[in-house]
Structure formats: C-alpha cells, structure tokens
CSV table of C-alpha atoms in Angstrom, one decimal:
chain,number,residue,atom,x,y,z
A,1,MET,CA,0.0,0.0,0.0
A,2,ALA,CA,2.7,2.4,0.9
A,3,ARG,CA,4.5,1.7,-2.4
A,4,LEU,CA,1.3,2.4,-4.3
A,5,GLY,CA,1.2,5.8,-2.8
A,6,VAL,CA,-1.9,5.6,-0.7
A,7,ALA,CA,-2.5,8.6,1.6
A,8,ALA,CA,-3.8,6.5,4.6
A,9,LEU,CA,-4.9,3.0,5.5
A,10,ALA,CA,-8.1,2.0,7.4
A,11,GLY,CA,-8.5,-1.5,8.8
A,12,GLU,CA,-11.3,-3.6,10.3
A,13,TYR,CA,-8.9,-6.2,11.5
A,14,HIS,CA,-8.7,-8.8,14.3
A,15,SER,CA,-6.5,-7.5,17.1
A,16,VAL,CA,-3.5,-9.7,16.4
A,17,VAL,CA,-3.5,-8.7,12.7
A,18,ALA,CA,-4.1,-5.1,13.5
A,19,ARG,CA,-1.1,-5.0,15.8
A,20,ALA,CA,1.1,-6.2,12.9
A,21,ALA,CA,-0.5,-3.7,10.5
A,22,ALA,CA,0.0,-0.8,13.0
A,23,ALA,CA,3.6,-1.7,13.6
A,24,ARG,CA,4.3,-1.8,9.9
A,25,ALA,CA,2.4,1.5,9.3
A,26,ASP,CA,4.4,3.2,12.0
A,27,ALA,CA,7.7,1.9,10.5
A,28,LEU,CA,6.7,3.2,7.0
A,29,GLY,CA,5.2,6.5,8.1
A,30,LEU,CA,1.8,5.6,6.8
A,31,PRO,CA,-1.3,7.0,8.6
A,32,PHE,CA,-3.4,4.1,9.9
A,33,LEU,CA,-6.9,4.4,11.3
A,34,CYS,CA,-7.8,1.3,13.2
A,35,SER,CA,-11.6,0.6,13.3
A,36,SER,CA,-12.0,-2.5,15.5
A,37,ALA,CA,-8.9,-3.9,17.2
A,38,VAL,CA,-8.8,-3.4,21.0
A,39,LEU,CA,-5.4,-4.7,22.3
A,40,ASP,CA,-4.2,-1.9,24.6
A,41,ALA,CA,-0.6,-2.2,23.2
A,42,LEU,CA,-1.4,-1.8,19.6
A,43,THR,CA,2.2,-0.6,19.0
A,44,GLU,CA,5.2,-1.3,21.2
A,45,GLN,CA,6.1,2.4,21.4
A,46,PRO,CA,4.0,5.6,21.2
A,47,THR,CA,3.3,6.6,17.6
A,48,GLU,CA,1.9,9.6,15.9
A,49,TRP,CA,0.9,7.6,12.8
A,50,VAL,CA,-1.9,5.4,14.2
A,51,ALA,CA,-5.3,6.4,15.6
A,52,ARG,CA,-8.0,4.0,16.9
A,53,LEU,CA,-11.8,4.2,17.1
A,54,ALA,CA,-12.5,1.0,19.0
A,55,PRO,CA,-12.0,1.2,22.8
A,56,ALA,CA,-9.0,-0.4,24.4
A,57,GLN,CA,-9.6,-3.9,25.7
A,58,SER,CA,-8.9,-3.0,29.3
A,59,HIS,CA,-11.6,-0.3,29.2
A,60,GLY,CA,-14.3,-2.5,27.6
A,61,TRP,CA,-13.5,-5.7,29.6
A,62,GLN,CA,-13.5,-3.8,32.9
A,63,ILE,CA,-17.0,-2.7,32.0
A,64,TYR,CA,-17.9,-6.3,31.4
A,65,ALA,CA,-16.4,-7.2,34.7
A,66,ASP,CA,-18.5,-4.6,36.4
A,67,PHE,CA,-21.5,-6.2,34.8
A,68,LEU,CA,-20.6,-9.6,36.2
A,69,LEU,CA,-20.2,-8.2,39.7
A,70,SER,CA,-23.4,-6.2,39.6
A,71,ALA,CA,-25.3,-9.3,38.4
A,72,GLY,CA,-23.9,-11.3,41.4
A,73,TYR,CA,-21.3,-13.5,39.6
A,74,ARG,CA,-18.2,-14.1,41.7
A,75,ARG,CA,-16.7,-17.4,40.5
A,76,ILE,CA,-15.9,-16.9,36.9
A,77,ALA,CA,-14.5,-19.6,34.7
A,78,VAL,CA,-12.9,-18.6,31.4
A,79,ALA,CA,-12.6,-21.2,28.6
A,80,ALA,CA,-9.5,-19.8,26.8
A,81,GLU,CA,-7.6,-20.6,23.7
A,82,SER,CA,-4.0,-19.6,23.3
A,83,SER,CA,-3.5,-16.1,21.8
A,84,VAL,CA,-2.3,-12.7,22.8
A,85,TYR,CA,-5.8,-11.4,22.7
A,86,TRP,CA,-7.4,-14.0,24.9
A,87,ALA,CA,-4.5,-14.0,27.4
A,88,ALA,CA,-4.8,-10.2,27.7
A,89,GLY,CA,-8.6,-10.6,28.3
A,90,ALA,CA,-8.1,-13.2,31.0
A,91,ARG,CA,-5.5,-11.0,32.7
A,92,ILE,CA,-7.8,-7.9,32.6
A,93,LEU,CA,-10.6,-9.9,34.2
A,94,ARG,CA,-8.5,-11.5,36.9
A,95,ASP,CA,-6.8,-8.2,37.8
A,96,TYR,CA,-10.1,-6.3,38.0
A,97,LEU,CA,-12.2,-9.0,39.7
A,98,ALA,CA,-9.8,-10.3,42.3
A,99,PRO,CA,-9.6,-7.1,44.5
A,100,ARG,CA,-13.4,-6.9,44.3
A,101,GLY,CA,-14.1,-10.4,45.6
A,102,GLY,CA,-14.2,-12.2,42.3
A,103,THR,CA,-12.3,-15.4,41.4
A,104,VAL,CA,-11.2,-16.2,37.8
A,105,ILE,CA,-10.7,-19.9,37.0
A,106,GLU,CA,-8.8,-20.5,33.7
A,107,LEU,CA,-9.7,-23.5,31.6
A,108,ASP,CA,-7.1,-24.3,28.9
A,109,MET,CA,-9.0,-25.3,25.8
A,110,ARG,CA,-5.9,-26.8,24.3
A,111,ALA,CA,-6.2,-29.6,26.8
A,112,LEU,CA,-10.0,-29.8,27.3
A,113,ALA,CA,-12.8,-31.1,25.0
A,114,PRO,CA,-16.0,-29.1,25.1
A,115,THR,CA,-17.7,-31.9,27.1
A,116,ALA,CA,-14.9,-31.9,29.6
A,117,VAL,CA,-15.5,-28.2,30.3
A,118,CYS,CA,-18.7,-29.2,32.0
A,119,ASP,CA,-17.0,-31.4,34.6
A,120,GLU,CA,-14.5,-28.6,35.3
A,121,LEU,CA,-17.3,-26.1,35.8
A,122,VAL,CA,-19.0,-28.4,38.3
A,123,GLY,CA,-15.8,-29.2,40.1
A,124,ASN,CA,-14.9,-25.6,40.5
A,125,HIS,CA,-18.4,-24.4,41.5
A,126,ALA,CA,-18.3,-21.8,38.8
A,127,THR,CA,-21.3,-19.5,38.5
A,128,ALA,CA,-20.4,-18.1,35.1
A,129,LEU,CA,-18.4,-19.3,32.1
A,130,LEU,CA,-16.8,-16.8,29.7
A,131,LEU,CA,-15.9,-17.9,26.1
A,132,LEU,CA,-12.5,-16.7,25.3
A,133,VAL,CA,-12.4,-18.8,22.2
A,134,GLY,CA,-12.9,-18.7,18.4
A,135,HIS,CA,-16.2,-18.7,16.6
A,136,PRO,CA,-17.9,-20.8,15.4
A,137,GLU,CA,-15.7,-23.5,16.9
A,138,PRO,CA,-15.0,-24.3,19.7
A,139,ALA,CA,-17.5,-21.7,21.0
A,140,VAL,CA,-20.6,-23.3,19.5
A,141,SER,CA,-19.7,-26.8,20.8
A,142,ILE,CA,-19.0,-25.5,24.3
A,143,VAL,CA,-22.3,-23.7,24.5
A,144,LYS,CA,-24.2,-26.8,23.3
A,145,SER,CA,-22.4,-29.0,25.9
A,146,VAL,CA,-23.1,-26.6,28.8
A,147,ARG,CA,-26.7,-26.1,27.8
A,148,ARG,CA,-27.4,-29.8,27.7
A,149,ASP,CA,-25.8,-30.5,31.1
A,150,GLN,CA,-28.5,-30.4,33.8
A,151,ARG,CA,-25.9,-29.9,36.5
A,152,LEU,CA,-25.2,-26.5,34.9
A,153,ALA,CA,-28.8,-25.3,34.5
A,154,GLU,CA,-28.1,-22.1,36.5
A,155,ILE,CA,-24.7,-21.1,35.1
A,156,MET,CA,-24.4,-17.9,33.0
A,157,ILE,CA,-22.5,-18.2,29.8
A,158,GLY,CA,-20.9,-15.0,28.5
A,159,ALA,CA,-18.8,-13.9,25.5
A,160,PRO,CA,-17.2,-10.5,26.1
A,161,ALA,CA,-15.5,-10.5,22.7
A,162,GLY,CA,-18.8,-10.4,20.9
A,163,GLN,CA,-19.3,-13.8,19.2
A,164,PRO,CA,-23.1,-13.7,19.7
A,165,GLU,CA,-23.3,-10.6,17.6
A,166,PHE,CA,-22.9,-12.7,14.4
A,167,ALA,CA,-26.1,-13.8,12.6
A,168,GLU,CA,-24.3,-17.2,12.2
A,169,TRP,CA,-24.3,-17.6,16.0
A,170,ALA,CA,-28.1,-17.6,16.1
A,171,THR,CA,-28.3,-19.8,13.0
A,172,LEU,CA,-26.0,-22.5,14.5
A,173,LEU,CA,-27.3,-22.4,18.1
A,174,GLY,CA,-31.0,-21.5,17.7
A,175,ASP,CA,-32.6,-20.9,21.2
A,176,ASP,CA,-29.2,-21.7,22.8
A,177,SER,CA,-27.8,-18.5,21.2
A,178,ALA,CA,-29.8,-16.3,23.7
A,179,ALA,CA,-28.9,-15.0,27.1
A,180,ILE,CA,-25.2,-14.9,26.5
A,181,PRO,CA,-24.0,-11.4,27.3
A,182,PHE,CA,-21.4,-9.7,25.2
A,183,LEU,CA,-19.8,-6.3,24.5
A,184,ARG,CA,-21.3,-4.1,21.9
A,185,TYR,CA,-19.9,-0.6,20.9
A,186,LEU,CA,-23.2,1.4,20.6
A,187,PRO,CA,-24.9,4.1,22.6
A,188,ASP,CA,-28.4,3.5,24.1
A,189,ARG,CA,-29.6,6.0,21.5
A,190,LEU,CA,-28.0,6.7,18.2
A,191,SER,CA,-27.3,10.2,17.0
A,192,PRO,CA,-29.5,11.6,14.3
A,193,LEU,CA,-26.8,10.7,11.8
A,194,GLY,CA,-26.6,7.2,13.3
A,195,ALA,CA,-30.4,6.8,13.0
A,196,ARG,CA,-30.2,7.7,9.3
A,197,VAL,CA,-27.3,5.4,8.7
A,198,GLU,CA,-29.1,2.6,10.5
A,199,THR,CA,-32.2,3.1,8.3
A,200,ALA,CA,-30.2,3.0,5.1
A,201,LEU,CA,-28.2,-0.1,6.2
A,202,ARG,CA,-31.4,-1.9,7.3
A,203,GLU,CA,-32.9,-1.3,3.9
A,204,ARG,CA,-29.8,-2.5,2.1
A,205,LEU,CA,-29.2,-5.5,4.3
A,206,ALA,CA,-32.8,-6.5,5.0
A,207,GLU,CA,-31.8,-6.9,8.7
A,208,ALA,CA,-30.5,-4.7,11.6
A,209,PRO,CA,-26.9,-3.8,11.0
A,210,SER,CA,-24.2,-4.9,13.4
A,211,PHE,CA,-22.3,-2.4,15.4
A,212,VAL,CA,-19.3,-3.2,13.2
A,213,ALA,CA,-21.2,-1.5,10.3
A,214,PHE,CA,-21.2,1.7,12.4
A,215,GLU,CA,-17.5,1.3,13.1
A,216,GLY,CA,-17.0,1.2,9.3
A,217,TYR,CA,-19.1,4.2,8.6
A,218,ASP,CA,-17.3,6.2,11.3
A,219,THR,CA,-14.0,5.2,10.0
A,220,VAL,CA,-14.8,6.5,6.5
A,221,ALA,CA,-16.3,9.7,7.9
A,222,VAL,CA,-13.1,10.5,9.9
A,223,LEU,CA,-10.8,9.8,6.9
A,224,ALA,CA,-12.9,11.8,4.5
A,225,ASP,CA,-12.9,14.8,6.9
A,226,VAL,CA,-9.1,14.5,7.4
A,227,LEU,CA,-8.4,14.3,3.7
A,228,ARG,CA,-10.7,17.1,2.8
A,229,SER,CA,-9.2,19.4,5.4
A,230,HIS,CA,-5.5,18.5,5.0
A,231,GLY,CA,-5.0,16.8,1.7
A,232,ALA,CA,-3.2,13.6,0.9
A,233,ASP,CA,0.1,14.4,2.5
A,234,ARG,CA,0.9,11.6,5.0
A,235,ALA,CA,2.7,13.7,7.5
A,236,ARG,CA,-0.1,16.3,7.6
A,237,THR,CA,-2.7,13.5,8.0
A,238,ALA,CA,-0.8,12.1,11.0
A,239,GLU,CA,-0.5,15.6,12.5
A,240,SER,CA,-4.3,16.1,12.1
A,241,TRP,CA,-5.3,13.2,14.5
A,242,ALA,CA,-5.1,15.6,17.4
A,243,HIS,CA,-7.5,18.0,15.8
A,244,VAL,CA,-10.2,15.7,14.5
A,245,ALA,CA,-13.8,16.6,15.5
A,246,VAL,CA,-16.2,14.6,13.4
A,247,GLU,CA,-19.9,13.8,14.0
A,248,GLY,CA,-20.1,10.0,14.0
A,249,THR,CA,-22.9,7.6,14.1
A,250,ARG,CA,-22.2,7.0,17.8
A,251,GLY,CA,-21.3,10.4,19.0
A,252,GLN,CA,-18.6,13.1,18.5
A,253,ILE,CA,-15.3,11.6,17.5
A,254,GLN,CA,-12.1,13.1,18.8
A,255,PHE,CA,-8.7,11.6,19.5
A,256,SER,CA,-6.5,12.1,22.5
A,257,ARG,CA,-3.5,10.7,24.3
A,258,THR,CA,-4.7,8.2,26.9
A,259,PRO,CA,-2.5,6.8,29.7
A,260,GLY,CA,-1.3,3.3,28.8
A,261,ILE,CA,-2.3,3.6,25.2
A,262,SER,CA,0.4,4.0,22.5
A,263,VAL,CA,-1.8,5.4,19.7
A,264,TRP,CA,-4.3,8.3,19.2
A,265,GLN,CA,-7.4,7.1,20.9
A,266,TRP,CA,-11.1,8.0,20.7
A,267,ALA,CA,-11.8,7.9,24.5
A,268,TRP,CA,-14.3,6.4,24.5
A,269,THR,CA,-16.8,4.8,22.1
A,270,PRO,CA,-20.1,4.1,23.9
A,271,ILE,CA,-20.2,0.6,25.3
A,272,GLN,CA,-23.0,-1.8,26.2
A,273,VAL,CA,-23.3,-5.3,27.6
A,274,VAL,CA,-26.2,-6.9,25.6
A,275,ASP,CA,-27.5,-10.4,24.9
A,276,ARG,CA,-30.0,-12.0,22.6
A,277,ASP,CA,-33.5,-12.1,24.0
A,278,PRO,CA,-34.6,-15.7,24.9
A,279,ALA,CA,-38.1,-14.8,23.8
A,280,GLU,CA,-36.9,-13.4,20.4
A,281,PRO,CA,-33.3,-14.3,19.7
A,282,ASP,CA,-33.0,-11.8,16.8
A,283,ARG,CA,-33.6,-9.0,19.3
A,284,PHE,CA,-30.9,-7.7,21.6
A,285,ARG,CA,-31.5,-6.6,25.2
A,286,ILE,CA,-29.3,-4.0,26.9
A,287,LEU,CA,-28.2,-5.3,30.3
A,288,HIS,CA,-25.5,-2.8,31.3
A,289,THR,CA,-23.9,0.4,30.0
A,290,GLY,CA,-20.4,1.9,30.6
C-alpha cells in the first residue's frame, strides 16, 4: 500500500492482525486508522501515525467485569484458547475482579474437549463461564455441551469478545444462542446521523446492522474529513489526528493521548453489555452500559 502511494490506511482487523499492521504502518510512516482492534498495546512504542476508534480492551472488559459483579457472579471460569488477545482478556478480568471479591478460574482449551469443560465447571463451583475462544468453533460446541448438562442449568455463559453478535451464531445455536452477554460498541440512543445510517443499512441488508457497520461508517467519515481538510500528505494527516472533531454515528469523534495507550485514541466509544432475548433471539437486550 505504501509503495502504491496511498494517503492513509483503514482497517477492520482482528486485534493480532491489526497490531502487525499498526507496527508496519508506524515503521513506514503511513497513517493508519484502526476501526476495530482493541489490544491496549497496539504498538510497542508511542506513535503519531496510528489512531483508533475502538475502545482499548482494558476499558471494555473492565465494564464487562462490572456487569458480572453487579449481576452477582463471583466465581468466573474462562474457557480460553492460546492467543495474545485471549491472554490479555483473562488477565484484565483477573486483575479487576480479584480485588473486588471475584475469582477467575482459567480452563485451557488446548487440553479440554467441550464436554470436559462441564466437569471442570461443576468441580470448581463456577457461577459463570466466559468464552475466550474462536467462533464458530469451539465456541458453539462449548455452548451446546453446557446447555445440555443439567448440572449447569443455573450457570451464566458470557462472551465479552462479541461472538453472539454474528447472525451465524443464532443460526447455529437456535434458542441456545440467547442469554449470552457480550460487549457491543453502541450508545443507548443513536445520534440523528446514526439513525439515518441505520435506516439506510437496514434497507440494504434486510436486517438490523451490526455495530461493526457503524464502526466502518465512522472510519470512512473520519478519513474523509481529514483528507478534505489536510489533503493527501501523509505527515499532515498524522498531525491532524489531534484536531479531529467529526460527527459519528455513535457520537462526536475526537482523538486524544490516553494513559497506557500508545496510539491516538477515541476515548471512548459508547459501550453496552447486551444479549439476545430468549423470547426473540433476533432482538438484543441492553443489560449494562459503561
């Protein structure tokens, strides 16, 4: 991209891929607007070249931990695969919950089959299970195993990373897809712009748009404003992150330097904890806001 002469790069990447893209953009001096990735350490060192719309993982997952505590869940099992992202999530939860009376029990999904997870949950007296694993597998198989185990009828399943947002989640799990809380980056009420965008997307998609669609729209809106105001010069684009003030679908977008975050950060995107309604799995219920 840099060799092709692009003025800036936008990316809706998974966190691990986004971190590699951000490091390369920083090294090349290519402005990079990150739409979705949430790893706190998106780059190893502070950089002027990268800005991010999505909230840092520590911010969102601490809000999720607040939800768990407010709902009365204290013994939290996490079924975790091996990755930088999942490890960071487990650490955030453990560090936040432990001083507040919570316990995090880590289940290594490299060593456990989905059916074996049930025995671990019973043996550890867990009151909640969080899915820090990929979608559709092994997440779907874990949910099916837990839902079918009568010993675990009262356990809450959660997915802070947002797997239940996908339409495929409801297709694969049916009624079992509901009542699994996850993080969603939307306000309780969209801005007038957001409402217009939602209407247009709903007409085009024939269904309600995901919050990821709003991330994408906001990304384009920010880049368009920057390029209109400052032209295609890369250095001027990077310098402009500090001066962005753009009406987005989810509020006014501005970037700032945030402690512990190495990139220009929108602090913060509105955050909700939501789930699919058991009475109507295609509808989302707002359970908690941060």
